[in-house]
Coordinates of C-alpha atoms and ligand atoms in Angstrom, one line a residue:
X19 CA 0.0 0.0 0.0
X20 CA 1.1 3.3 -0.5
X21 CA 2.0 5.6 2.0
X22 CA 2.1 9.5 1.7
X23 CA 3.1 11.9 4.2
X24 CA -0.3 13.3 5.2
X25 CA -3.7 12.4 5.4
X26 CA -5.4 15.5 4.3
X27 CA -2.9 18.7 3.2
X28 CA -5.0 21.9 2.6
X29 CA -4.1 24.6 0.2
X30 CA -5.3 28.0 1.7
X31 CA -5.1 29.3 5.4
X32 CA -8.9 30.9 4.9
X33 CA -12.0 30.4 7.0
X34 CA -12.5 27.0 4.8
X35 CA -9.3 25.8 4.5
X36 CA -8.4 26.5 8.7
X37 CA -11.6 24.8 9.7
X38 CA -11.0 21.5 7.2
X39 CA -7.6 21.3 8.7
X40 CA -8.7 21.9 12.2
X41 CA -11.3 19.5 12.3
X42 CA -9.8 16.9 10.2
X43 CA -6.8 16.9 12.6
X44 CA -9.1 17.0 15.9
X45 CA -10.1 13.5 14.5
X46 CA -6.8 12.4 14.2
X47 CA -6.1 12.8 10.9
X48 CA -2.3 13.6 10.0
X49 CA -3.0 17.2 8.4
X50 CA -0.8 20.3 6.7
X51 CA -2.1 23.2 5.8
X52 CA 0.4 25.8 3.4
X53 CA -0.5 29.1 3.3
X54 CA 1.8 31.8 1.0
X55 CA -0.2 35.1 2.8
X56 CA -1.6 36.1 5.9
X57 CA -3.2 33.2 8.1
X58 CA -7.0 33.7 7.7
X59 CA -7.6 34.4 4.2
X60 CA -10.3 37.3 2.9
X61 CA -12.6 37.3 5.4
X62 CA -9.8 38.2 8.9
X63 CA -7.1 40.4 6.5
X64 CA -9.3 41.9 3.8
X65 CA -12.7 41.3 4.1
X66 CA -15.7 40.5 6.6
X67 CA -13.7 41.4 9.9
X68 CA -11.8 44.4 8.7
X69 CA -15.0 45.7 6.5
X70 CA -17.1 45.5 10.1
X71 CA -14.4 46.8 12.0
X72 CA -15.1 50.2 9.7
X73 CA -18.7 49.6 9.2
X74 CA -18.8 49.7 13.3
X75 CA -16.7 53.1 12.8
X76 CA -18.1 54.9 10.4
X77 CA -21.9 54.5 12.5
X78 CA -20.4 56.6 15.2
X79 CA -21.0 59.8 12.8
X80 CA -24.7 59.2 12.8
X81 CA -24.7 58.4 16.3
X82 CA -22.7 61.6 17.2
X83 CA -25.4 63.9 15.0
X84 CA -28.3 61.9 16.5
X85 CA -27.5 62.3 20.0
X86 CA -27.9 66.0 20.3
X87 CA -31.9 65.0 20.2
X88 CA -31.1 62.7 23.2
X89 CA -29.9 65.9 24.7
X90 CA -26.4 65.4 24.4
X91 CA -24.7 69.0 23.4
X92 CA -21.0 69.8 22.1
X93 CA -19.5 69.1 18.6
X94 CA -18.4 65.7 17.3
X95 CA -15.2 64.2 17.7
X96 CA -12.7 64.5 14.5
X97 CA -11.9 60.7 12.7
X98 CA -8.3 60.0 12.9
X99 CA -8.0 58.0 9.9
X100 CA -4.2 56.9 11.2
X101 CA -5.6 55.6 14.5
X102 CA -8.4 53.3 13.2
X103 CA -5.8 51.9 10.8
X104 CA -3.5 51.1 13.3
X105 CA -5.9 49.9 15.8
X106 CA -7.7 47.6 13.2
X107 CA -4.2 45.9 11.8
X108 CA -2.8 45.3 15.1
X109 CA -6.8 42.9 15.7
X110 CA -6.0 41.5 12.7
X111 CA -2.7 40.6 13.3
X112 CA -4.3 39.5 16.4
X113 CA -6.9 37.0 14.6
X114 CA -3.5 36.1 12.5
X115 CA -2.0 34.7 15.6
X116 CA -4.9 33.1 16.7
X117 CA -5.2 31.0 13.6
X118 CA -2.2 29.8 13.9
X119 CA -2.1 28.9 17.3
X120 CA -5.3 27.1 16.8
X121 CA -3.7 24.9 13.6
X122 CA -1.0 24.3 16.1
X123 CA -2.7 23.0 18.8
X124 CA -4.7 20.8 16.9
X125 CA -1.9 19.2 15.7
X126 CA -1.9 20.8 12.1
X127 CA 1.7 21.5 10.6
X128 CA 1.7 24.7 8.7
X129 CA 3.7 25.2 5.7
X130 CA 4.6 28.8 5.0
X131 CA 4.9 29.2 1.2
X132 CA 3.2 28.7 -2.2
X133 CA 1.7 25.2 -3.2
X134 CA 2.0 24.0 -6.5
X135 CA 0.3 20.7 -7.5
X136 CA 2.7 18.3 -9.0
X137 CA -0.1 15.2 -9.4
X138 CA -3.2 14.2 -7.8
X139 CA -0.9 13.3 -4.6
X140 CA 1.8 15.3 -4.4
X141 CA 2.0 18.9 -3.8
X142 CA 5.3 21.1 -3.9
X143 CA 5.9 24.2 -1.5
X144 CA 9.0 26.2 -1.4
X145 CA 11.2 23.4 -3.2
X146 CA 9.7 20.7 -0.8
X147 CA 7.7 17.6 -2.1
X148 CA 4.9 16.5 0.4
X149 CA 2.7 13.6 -0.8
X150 CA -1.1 13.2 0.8
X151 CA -4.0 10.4 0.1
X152 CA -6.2 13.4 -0.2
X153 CA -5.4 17.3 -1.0
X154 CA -7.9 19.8 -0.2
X155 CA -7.8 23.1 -2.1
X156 CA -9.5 26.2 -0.7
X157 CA -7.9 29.2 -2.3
X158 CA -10.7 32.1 -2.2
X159 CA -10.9 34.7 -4.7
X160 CA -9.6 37.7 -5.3
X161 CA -10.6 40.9 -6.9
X162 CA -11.0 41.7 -10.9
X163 CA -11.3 44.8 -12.7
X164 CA -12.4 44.9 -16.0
X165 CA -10.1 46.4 -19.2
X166 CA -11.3 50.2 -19.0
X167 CA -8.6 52.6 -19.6
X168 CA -6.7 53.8 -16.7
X169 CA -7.4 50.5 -14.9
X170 CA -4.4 50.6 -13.5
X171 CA -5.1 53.5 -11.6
X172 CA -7.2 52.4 -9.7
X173 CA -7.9 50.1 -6.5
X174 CA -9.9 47.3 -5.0
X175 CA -11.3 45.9 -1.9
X176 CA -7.6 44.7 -1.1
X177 CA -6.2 48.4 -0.6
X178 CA -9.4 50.1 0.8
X179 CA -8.4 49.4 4.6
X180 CA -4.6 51.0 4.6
X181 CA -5.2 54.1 2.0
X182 CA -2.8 56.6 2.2
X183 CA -3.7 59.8 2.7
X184 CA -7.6 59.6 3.6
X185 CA -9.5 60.1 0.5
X186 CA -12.1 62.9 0.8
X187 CA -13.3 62.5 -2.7
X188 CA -14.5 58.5 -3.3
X189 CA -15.4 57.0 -6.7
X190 CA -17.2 53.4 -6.1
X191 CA -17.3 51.5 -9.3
X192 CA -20.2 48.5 -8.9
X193 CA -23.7 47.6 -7.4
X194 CA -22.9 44.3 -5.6
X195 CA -21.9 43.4 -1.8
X196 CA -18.5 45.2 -2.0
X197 CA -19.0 48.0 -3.4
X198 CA -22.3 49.1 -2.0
X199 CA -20.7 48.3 1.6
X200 CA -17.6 51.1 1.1
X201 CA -19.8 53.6 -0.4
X202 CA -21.7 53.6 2.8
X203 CA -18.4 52.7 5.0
X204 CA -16.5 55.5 3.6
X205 CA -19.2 58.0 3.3
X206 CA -19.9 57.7 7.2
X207 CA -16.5 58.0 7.9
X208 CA -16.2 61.5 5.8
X209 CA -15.8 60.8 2.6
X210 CA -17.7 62.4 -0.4
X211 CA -18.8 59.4 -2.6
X212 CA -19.9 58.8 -5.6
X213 CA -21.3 55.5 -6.4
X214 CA -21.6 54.6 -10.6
X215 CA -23.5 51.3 -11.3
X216 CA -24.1 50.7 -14.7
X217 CA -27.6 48.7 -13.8
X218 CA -30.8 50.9 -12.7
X219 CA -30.8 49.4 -9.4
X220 CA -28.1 48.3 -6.8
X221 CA -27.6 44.4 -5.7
X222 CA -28.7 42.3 -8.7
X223 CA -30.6 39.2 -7.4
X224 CA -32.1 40.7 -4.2
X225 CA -35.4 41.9 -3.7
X226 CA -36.7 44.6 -5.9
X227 CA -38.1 46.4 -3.0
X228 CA -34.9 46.1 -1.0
X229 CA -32.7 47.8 -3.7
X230 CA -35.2 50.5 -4.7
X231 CA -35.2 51.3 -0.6
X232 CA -31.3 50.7 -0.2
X233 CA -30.6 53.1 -3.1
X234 CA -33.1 56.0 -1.3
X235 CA -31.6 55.3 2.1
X236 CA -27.9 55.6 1.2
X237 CA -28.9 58.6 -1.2
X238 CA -30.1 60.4 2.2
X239 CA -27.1 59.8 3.7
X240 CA -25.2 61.8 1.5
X241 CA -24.1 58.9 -1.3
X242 CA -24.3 60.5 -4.3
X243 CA -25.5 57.4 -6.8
X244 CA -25.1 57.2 -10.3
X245 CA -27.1 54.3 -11.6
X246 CA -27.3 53.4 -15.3
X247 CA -24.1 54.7 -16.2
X248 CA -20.8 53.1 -17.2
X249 CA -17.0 54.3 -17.0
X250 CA -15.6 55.2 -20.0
X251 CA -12.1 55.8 -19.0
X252 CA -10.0 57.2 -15.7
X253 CA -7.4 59.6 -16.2
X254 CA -4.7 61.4 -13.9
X255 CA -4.7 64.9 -13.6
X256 CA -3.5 67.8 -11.4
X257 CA -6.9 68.2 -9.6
X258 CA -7.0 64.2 -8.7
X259 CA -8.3 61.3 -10.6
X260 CA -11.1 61.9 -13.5
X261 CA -13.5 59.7 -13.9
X262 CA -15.3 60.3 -17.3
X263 CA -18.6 58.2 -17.9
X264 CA -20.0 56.9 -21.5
X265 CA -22.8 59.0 -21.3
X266 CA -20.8 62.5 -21.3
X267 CA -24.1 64.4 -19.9
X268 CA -23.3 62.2 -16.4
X269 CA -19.8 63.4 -14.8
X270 CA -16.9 63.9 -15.1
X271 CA -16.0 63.5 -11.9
X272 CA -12.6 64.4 -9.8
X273 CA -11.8 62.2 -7.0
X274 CA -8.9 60.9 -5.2
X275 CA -9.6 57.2 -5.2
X276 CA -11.6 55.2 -7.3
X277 CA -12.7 51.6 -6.0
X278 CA -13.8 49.3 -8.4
X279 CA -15.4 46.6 -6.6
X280 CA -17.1 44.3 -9.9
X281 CA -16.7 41.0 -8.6
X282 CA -13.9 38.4 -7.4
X283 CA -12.4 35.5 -9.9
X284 CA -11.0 32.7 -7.7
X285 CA -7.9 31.7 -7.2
X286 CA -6.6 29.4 -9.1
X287 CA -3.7 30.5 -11.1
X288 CA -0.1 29.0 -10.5
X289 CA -1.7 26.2 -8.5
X290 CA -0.7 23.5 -11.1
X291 CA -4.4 22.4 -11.4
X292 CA -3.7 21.6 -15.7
X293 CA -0.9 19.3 -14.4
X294 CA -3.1 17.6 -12.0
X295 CA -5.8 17.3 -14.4
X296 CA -8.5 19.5 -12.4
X297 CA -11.5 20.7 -14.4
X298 CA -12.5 24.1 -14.0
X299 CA -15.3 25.7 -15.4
X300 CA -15.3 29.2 -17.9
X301 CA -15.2 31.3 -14.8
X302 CA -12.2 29.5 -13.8
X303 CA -13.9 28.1 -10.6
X304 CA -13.0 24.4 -9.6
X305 CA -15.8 22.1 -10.3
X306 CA -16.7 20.0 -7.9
X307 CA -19.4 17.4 -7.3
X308 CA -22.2 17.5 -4.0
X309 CA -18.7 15.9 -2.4
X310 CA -16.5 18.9 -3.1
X311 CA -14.2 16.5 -5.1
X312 CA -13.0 17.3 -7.9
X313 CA -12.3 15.8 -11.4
X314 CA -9.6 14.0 -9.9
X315 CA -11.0 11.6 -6.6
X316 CA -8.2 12.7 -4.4
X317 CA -8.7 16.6 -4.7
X318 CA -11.6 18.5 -3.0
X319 CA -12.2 22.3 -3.1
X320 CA -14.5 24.7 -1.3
X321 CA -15.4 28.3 -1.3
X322 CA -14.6 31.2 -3.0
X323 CA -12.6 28.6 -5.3
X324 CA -15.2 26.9 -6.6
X325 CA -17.3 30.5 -6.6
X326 CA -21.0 29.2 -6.0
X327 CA -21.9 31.2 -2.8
X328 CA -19.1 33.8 -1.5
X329 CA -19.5 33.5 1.7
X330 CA -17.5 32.7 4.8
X331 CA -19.9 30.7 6.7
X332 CA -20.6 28.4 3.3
X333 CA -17.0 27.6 3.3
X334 CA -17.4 26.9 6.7
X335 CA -20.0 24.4 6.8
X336 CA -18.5 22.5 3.1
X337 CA -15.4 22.4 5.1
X338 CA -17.4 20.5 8.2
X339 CA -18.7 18.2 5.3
X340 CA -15.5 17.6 3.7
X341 CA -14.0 16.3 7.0
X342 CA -16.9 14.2 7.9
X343 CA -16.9 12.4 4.6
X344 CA -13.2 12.0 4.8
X345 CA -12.6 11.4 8.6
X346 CA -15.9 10.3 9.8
X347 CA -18.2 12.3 12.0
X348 CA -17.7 14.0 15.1
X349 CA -18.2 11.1 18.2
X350 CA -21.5 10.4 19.0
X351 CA -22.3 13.0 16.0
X352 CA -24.4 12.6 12.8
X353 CA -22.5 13.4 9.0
X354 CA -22.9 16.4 8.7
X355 CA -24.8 17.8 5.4
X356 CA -24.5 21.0 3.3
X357 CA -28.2 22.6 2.4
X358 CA -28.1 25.7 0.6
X359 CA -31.5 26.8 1.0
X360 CA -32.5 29.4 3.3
X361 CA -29.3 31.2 3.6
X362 CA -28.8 34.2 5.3
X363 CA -27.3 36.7 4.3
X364 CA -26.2 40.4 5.5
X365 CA -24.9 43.4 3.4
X366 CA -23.5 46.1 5.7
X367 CA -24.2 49.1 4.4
X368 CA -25.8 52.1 6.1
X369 CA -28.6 50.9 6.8
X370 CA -27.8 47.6 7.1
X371 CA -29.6 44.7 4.5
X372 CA -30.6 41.2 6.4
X373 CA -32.2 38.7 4.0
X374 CA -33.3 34.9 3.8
X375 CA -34.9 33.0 1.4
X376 CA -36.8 34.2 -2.2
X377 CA -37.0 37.2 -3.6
X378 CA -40.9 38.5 -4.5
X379 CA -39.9 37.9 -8.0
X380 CA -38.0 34.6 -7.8
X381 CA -41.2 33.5 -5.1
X382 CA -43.8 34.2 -7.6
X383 CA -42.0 32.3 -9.9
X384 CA -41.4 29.8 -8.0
X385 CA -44.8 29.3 -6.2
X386 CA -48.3 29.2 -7.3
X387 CA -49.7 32.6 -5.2
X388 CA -47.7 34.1 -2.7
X389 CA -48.7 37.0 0.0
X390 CA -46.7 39.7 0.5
X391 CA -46.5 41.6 3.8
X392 CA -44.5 45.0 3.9
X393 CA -43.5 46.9 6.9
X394 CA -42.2 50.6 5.9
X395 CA -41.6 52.4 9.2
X396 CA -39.4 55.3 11.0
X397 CA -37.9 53.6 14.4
X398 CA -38.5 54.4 17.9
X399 CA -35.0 55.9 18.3
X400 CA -35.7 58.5 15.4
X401 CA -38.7 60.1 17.0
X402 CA -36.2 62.1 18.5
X403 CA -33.0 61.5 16.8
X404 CA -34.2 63.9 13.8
X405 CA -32.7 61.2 11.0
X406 CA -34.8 60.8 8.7
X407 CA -34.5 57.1 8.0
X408 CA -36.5 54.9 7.4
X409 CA -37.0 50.6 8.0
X410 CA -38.2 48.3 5.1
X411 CA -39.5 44.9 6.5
X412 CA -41.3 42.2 4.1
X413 CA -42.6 39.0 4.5
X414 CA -43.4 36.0 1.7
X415 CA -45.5 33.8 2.3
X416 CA -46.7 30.9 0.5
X417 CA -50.5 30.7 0.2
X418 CA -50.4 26.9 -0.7
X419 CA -48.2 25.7 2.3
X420 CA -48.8 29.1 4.5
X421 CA -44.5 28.8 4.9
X422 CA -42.2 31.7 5.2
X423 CA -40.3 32.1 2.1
X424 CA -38.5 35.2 2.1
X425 CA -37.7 37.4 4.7
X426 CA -36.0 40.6 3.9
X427 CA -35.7 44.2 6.4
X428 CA -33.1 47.4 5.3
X429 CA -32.8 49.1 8.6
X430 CA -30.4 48.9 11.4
X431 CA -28.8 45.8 13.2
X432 CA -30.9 44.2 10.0
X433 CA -28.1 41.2 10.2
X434 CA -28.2 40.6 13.9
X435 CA -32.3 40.5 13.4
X436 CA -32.3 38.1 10.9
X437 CA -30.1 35.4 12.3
X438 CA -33.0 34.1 14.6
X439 CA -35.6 34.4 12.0
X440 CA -33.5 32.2 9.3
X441 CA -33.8 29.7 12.1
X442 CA -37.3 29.6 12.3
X443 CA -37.7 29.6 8.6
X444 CA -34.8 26.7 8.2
X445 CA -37.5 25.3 10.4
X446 CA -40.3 25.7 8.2
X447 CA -42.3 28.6 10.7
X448 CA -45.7 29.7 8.8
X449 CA -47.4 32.6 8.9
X450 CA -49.6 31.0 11.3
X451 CA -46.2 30.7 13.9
X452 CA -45.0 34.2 13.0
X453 CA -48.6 35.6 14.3
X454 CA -48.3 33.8 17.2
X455 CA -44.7 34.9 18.0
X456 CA -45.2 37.4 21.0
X457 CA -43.0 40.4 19.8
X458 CA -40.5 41.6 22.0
X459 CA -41.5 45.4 22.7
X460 CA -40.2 47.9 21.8
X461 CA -37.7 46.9 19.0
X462 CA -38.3 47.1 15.1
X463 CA -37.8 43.4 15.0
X464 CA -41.1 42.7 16.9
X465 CA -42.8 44.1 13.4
X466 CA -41.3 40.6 11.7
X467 CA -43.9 39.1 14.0
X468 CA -47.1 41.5 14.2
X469 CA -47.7 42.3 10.2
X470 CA -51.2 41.8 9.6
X471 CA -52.6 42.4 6.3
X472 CA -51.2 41.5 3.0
X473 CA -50.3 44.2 0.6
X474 CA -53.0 44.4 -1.7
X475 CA -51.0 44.5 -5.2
X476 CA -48.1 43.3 -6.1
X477 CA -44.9 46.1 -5.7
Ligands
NDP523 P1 -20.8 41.1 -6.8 O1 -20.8 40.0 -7.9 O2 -21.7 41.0 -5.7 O3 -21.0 42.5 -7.6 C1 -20.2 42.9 -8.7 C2 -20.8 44.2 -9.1 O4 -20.0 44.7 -10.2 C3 -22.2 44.0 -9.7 O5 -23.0 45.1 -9.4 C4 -21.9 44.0 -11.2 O6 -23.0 44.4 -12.0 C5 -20.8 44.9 -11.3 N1 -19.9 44.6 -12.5 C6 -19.4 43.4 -12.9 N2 -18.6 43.5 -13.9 C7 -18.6 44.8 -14.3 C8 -18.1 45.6 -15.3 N3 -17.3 45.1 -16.2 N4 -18.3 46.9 -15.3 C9 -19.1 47.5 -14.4 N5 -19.7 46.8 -13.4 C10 -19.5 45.5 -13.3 O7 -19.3 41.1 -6.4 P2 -18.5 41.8 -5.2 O8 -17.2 42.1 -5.7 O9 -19.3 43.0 -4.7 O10 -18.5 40.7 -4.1 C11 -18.1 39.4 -4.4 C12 -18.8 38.5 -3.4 O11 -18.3 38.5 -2.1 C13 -20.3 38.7 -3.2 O12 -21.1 38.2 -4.2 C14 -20.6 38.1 -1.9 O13 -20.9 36.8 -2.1 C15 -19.3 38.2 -1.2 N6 -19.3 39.3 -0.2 C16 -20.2 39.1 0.9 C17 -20.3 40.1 1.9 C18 -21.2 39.9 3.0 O14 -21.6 38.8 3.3 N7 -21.6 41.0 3.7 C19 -19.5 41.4 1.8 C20 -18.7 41.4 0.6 C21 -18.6 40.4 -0.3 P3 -24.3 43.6 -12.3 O15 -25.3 43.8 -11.2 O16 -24.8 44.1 -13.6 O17 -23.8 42.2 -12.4

C-alpha cells in the first residue's frame, strides 16, 4: 500500500481551509495546511472582519449627529484615519496569531509558502515535495477589474483598509456586496462618494423592494448614486483622478480614489491544477461534485474557489462536510450535510440589509400565489433622533403551504435581526407561527412578527 506523508494537506489558510484542517486533525487525521499570505484568508485580512471593523466606525458619525436630540450638546469628535488603521491591523494581526495557534494546537503543521500541484498526490511548497491520500484546495478569490482605460489607476477591496492619505473624494465602481458596503463605510467616515452602477438598481438578485429602498436610504445619507451609467475611462490629472462616464451628460467627476469593486475571480492561477488534471469551469472556478471533489478523486475544493456562494460561513460548513466524509463524523455525532437553501445573508451598508430565502420575484416564480406583507416604518429611536430614516420589512408567504419564504428588512442591526428568523424559517415557521410569536417590545424586529394584512397588489 502506499503511503504519503499526510492524510489531508489543505491549500489555503482561509475560514475554509483553517476549519478543514482543524477538524480533520481533531479526528486524528495527519493534516498540513500551506499558506503563501496572511493566516485567515479574505474574510480576517481583507474582508468580513476588517469591513465590520469600519462599518462599526463609520456609525459613530450618525450616532454623534443623533444624539444631540437625546440631549447630548457639544461638537463631534474628528476621525483619525491613522488611529483606526492602526488599531484595526494590530486585531488582525491579532486574529493572525490566533489561527495559527489554533492549527498548532490541533496538531496541524503549517507550511509557510506557495503550493504547487505536482499530481493528484503530491504537492510542492517552497522546493519541498509533500505527498497526501487526499489534498484539499480552498484558495478564495480575489478581486477583478475589468479592461477600462486607466485600470491601472485604480484600486480594489484589497487596498481600501490601509489608503494613504484619507481620501475625501470616493469613486465606487459596482452595485454588488463590496461596493455598495464602502460607499456607505467611507461615506460615514467622511468621505464624499460617488457611487456609478451601470444597472438601474443596486444588488442584482435581491429583492426589488430592497434595492429600490437601499438606493433611497444611502442617497439620504449623502451617497451621491449614479445608476445606469458606465465608465468610460479614468485619467490622472492635477486636480485628482477623472472619472469620465460613457454617457458624457453624467460626470466627469474628480476624485482621489476610485474603487472598483465588480466582482472576485478565484484563485486558481499558479496552482498547477492543468498538471493535476482538475477541471475548471469558464469562470475559472473548480468544479466540484455535491462531495466537493473534484475531477480527480483525491482533490476536493471549497469556497470562493469553486465560486457558488461567497460567503465565509458556506466555506465553513463545506469544510465541516469535507472532514466528515473524509474522517468520519464527530463522536456520538451525525454526517454532517451542506443545504443551501434558506441562507442568510447580510450586506453592511448604512442601513444595514438582512435577507433569507426568495426574492418576490423569484417567489412568484417559484410558487403558485404568494402574500406579500410589507413593513415601511421610521424607528422608535428616530422620534427624536431627527434622522430621517426609514426601516423596510417584508414578509413572503406561500399561500399553498402558508410557509415563510422570504424574509428581507433594510434598517439597522438588519443582520443581527435576521439570524433568529432564518432559524425559524430553516425550520419551516408559517405565517400562522409568526402571528403567534409574542413580539419583543419595543424593538423594530417585533414588526417581523405582528404584520397583519397583506399588501394588496403586487410592488
Ligand atoms: P458582486 O458579484 O456581488 O458584484 C459585482 C458588481 O460589479 C455588480 O454590481 C456587477 O453588476 C458589477 N460589475 C461586474 N462587472 C462589471 C463591469 N465590467 N463593469 C461595471 N460593473 C461591473 O461582487 P462583489 O465584488 O461585490 O462581491 C463578491 C462576493 O463577495 C459577493 O457576491 C458576496 O458573495 C461576497 N461578499 C459578501 C459580503 C457579505 O456577506 N456582507 C460582503 C462582501 C462580499 P451587475 O449587477 O450588472 O452584475
Amino acid at each position: 500500500m502506499q503511503t504519503f506523508d499526510f492524510d489531508l494537506f489543505v491549500i489555503g489558510g482561509g475560514s475554509g481551509g483553517v476549519r478543514a484542517a482543524r477538524m480533520a486533525a481533531q479526528r486524528g487525521a495527519r493534516v498540513a495546511l500551506a499558506e503563501a499570505g496572511a493566516m485567515g484568508g479574505t474574510c480576517v485580512n481583507v474582508g468580513c472582519i476588517p469591513k465590520k471593523l469600519y462599518s462599526y466606525a463609520a456609525h459613530y458619525a450618525e450616532s454623534f449627529e443623533e444624539s444631540h436630540g437625546f440631549g447630548w450638546v457639544g461638537t463631534a469628535p474628528q476621525l483619525d484615519w491613522e488611529l483606526l488603521k492602526a488599531n484595526r491591523a494590530r486585531e488582525i494581526s491579532r486574529l493572525n496569531g490566533v489561527y495559527l495557534q489554533l492549527l498548532d494546537s490541533a496538531g496541524v503543521q503549517t507550511l509557510r509558502g506557495w503550493a504547487t500541484l505536482l499530481d493528484a498526490h503530491a504537492i510542492d511548497v517552497a522546493g519541498q515535495r509533500y505527498t497526501a491520500q487526499n489534498i484539499l484546495i480552498a484558495t478564495g478569490g480575489a478581486p477583478t477589474i475589468p479592461d477600462v482605460p486607466g485600470r491601472e489607476l485604480v484600486v480594489t477591496s484589497d487596498d481600501m483598509f490601509d489608503l494613504n492619505p484619507f481620501p475625501k473624494r470616493l469613486l465606487v465602481v459596482g452595485g454588488g456586496y463590496i461596493a455598495c458596503e464602502f460607499a456607505s463605510i467611507f461615506n460615514g467616515l467622511g468621505a464624499q462618494v460617488t457611487q456609478v452602477h451601470r444597472r438601474d438598481k443596486l444588488l442584482t438578485g435581491f429583492d426589488d423592494d430592497v434595492r429600490r429602498f437601499l438606493a433611497s436610504e444611502m442617497s439620504k445619507t449623502g451617497v451621491k448614486l449614479q445608476l445606469g451609467a458606465e465608465v468610460a475611462a479614468i485619467t490622472q490629472t492635477a486636480e485628482g483622478l477623472r472619472v469620465d462616464l460613457k454617457d458624457g451628460s453624467q460626470g466627469p467627476f474628480v476624485v482621489d480614489t476610485v474603487l472598483y469593486a465588480t466582482g472576485r475571480r478565484p484563485n486558481t492561477r499558479g496552482l498547477g491544477l492543468e498538471d493535476a488534471g482538475v477541471a475548471v469551469n469558464a469562470h475559472g472556478a473548480i468544479e466540484v461534485n455535491e462531495r466537493y471533489q473534484s475531477s480527480v478523486a483525491s482533490l476536493y475544493a471549497l469556497g470562493d474557489v469553486t465560486a457558488r456562494l461567497q460567503l465565509t460561513p458556506v466555506a465553513l460548513g463545506e469544510a465541516m462536510v469535507v472532514v466528515d466524509q473524509l474522517f468520519g463524523p464527530a463522536a456520538g455525532k451525525a454526517p454532517r450535510s451542506m443545504s443551501y437553501d434558506f441562507i442568510p445573508t447580510a450586506v453592511f451598508t448604512h442601513p444595514n440589509i438582512g435577507t433569507v430565502g426568495y426574492s418576490e420575484a423569484e417567489a412568484r416564480e417559484k410558487f403558485a400565489s404568494i402574500s406579500v406583507y410589507r413593513s415601511d416604518f421610521k424607528a422608535l429611536r428616530h422620534t427624536l433622533s431627527n434622522s430621517t430614516e426609514r426601516t423596510l420589512m417584508k414578509l413572503l408567504v406561500d399561500d399553498a403551504s402558508d410557509r415563510v419564504v422570504g424574509l428581507h428588512m433594510v434598517g439597522p442591526d438588519a443582520g443581527e435581526i435576521v439570524q433568529g428568523f432564518a432559524v425559524a424559517m430553516k425550520a419551516g415557521a408559517t405565517k400562522a407561527v409568526f402571528d403567534s410569536t409574542i413580539g419583543i417590545h419595543p424593538t423594530a424586529a417585533e414588526e417581523f412578527v405582528t404584520m397583519r394584512e397583506p399588501v394588496k397588489s403586487p410592488t
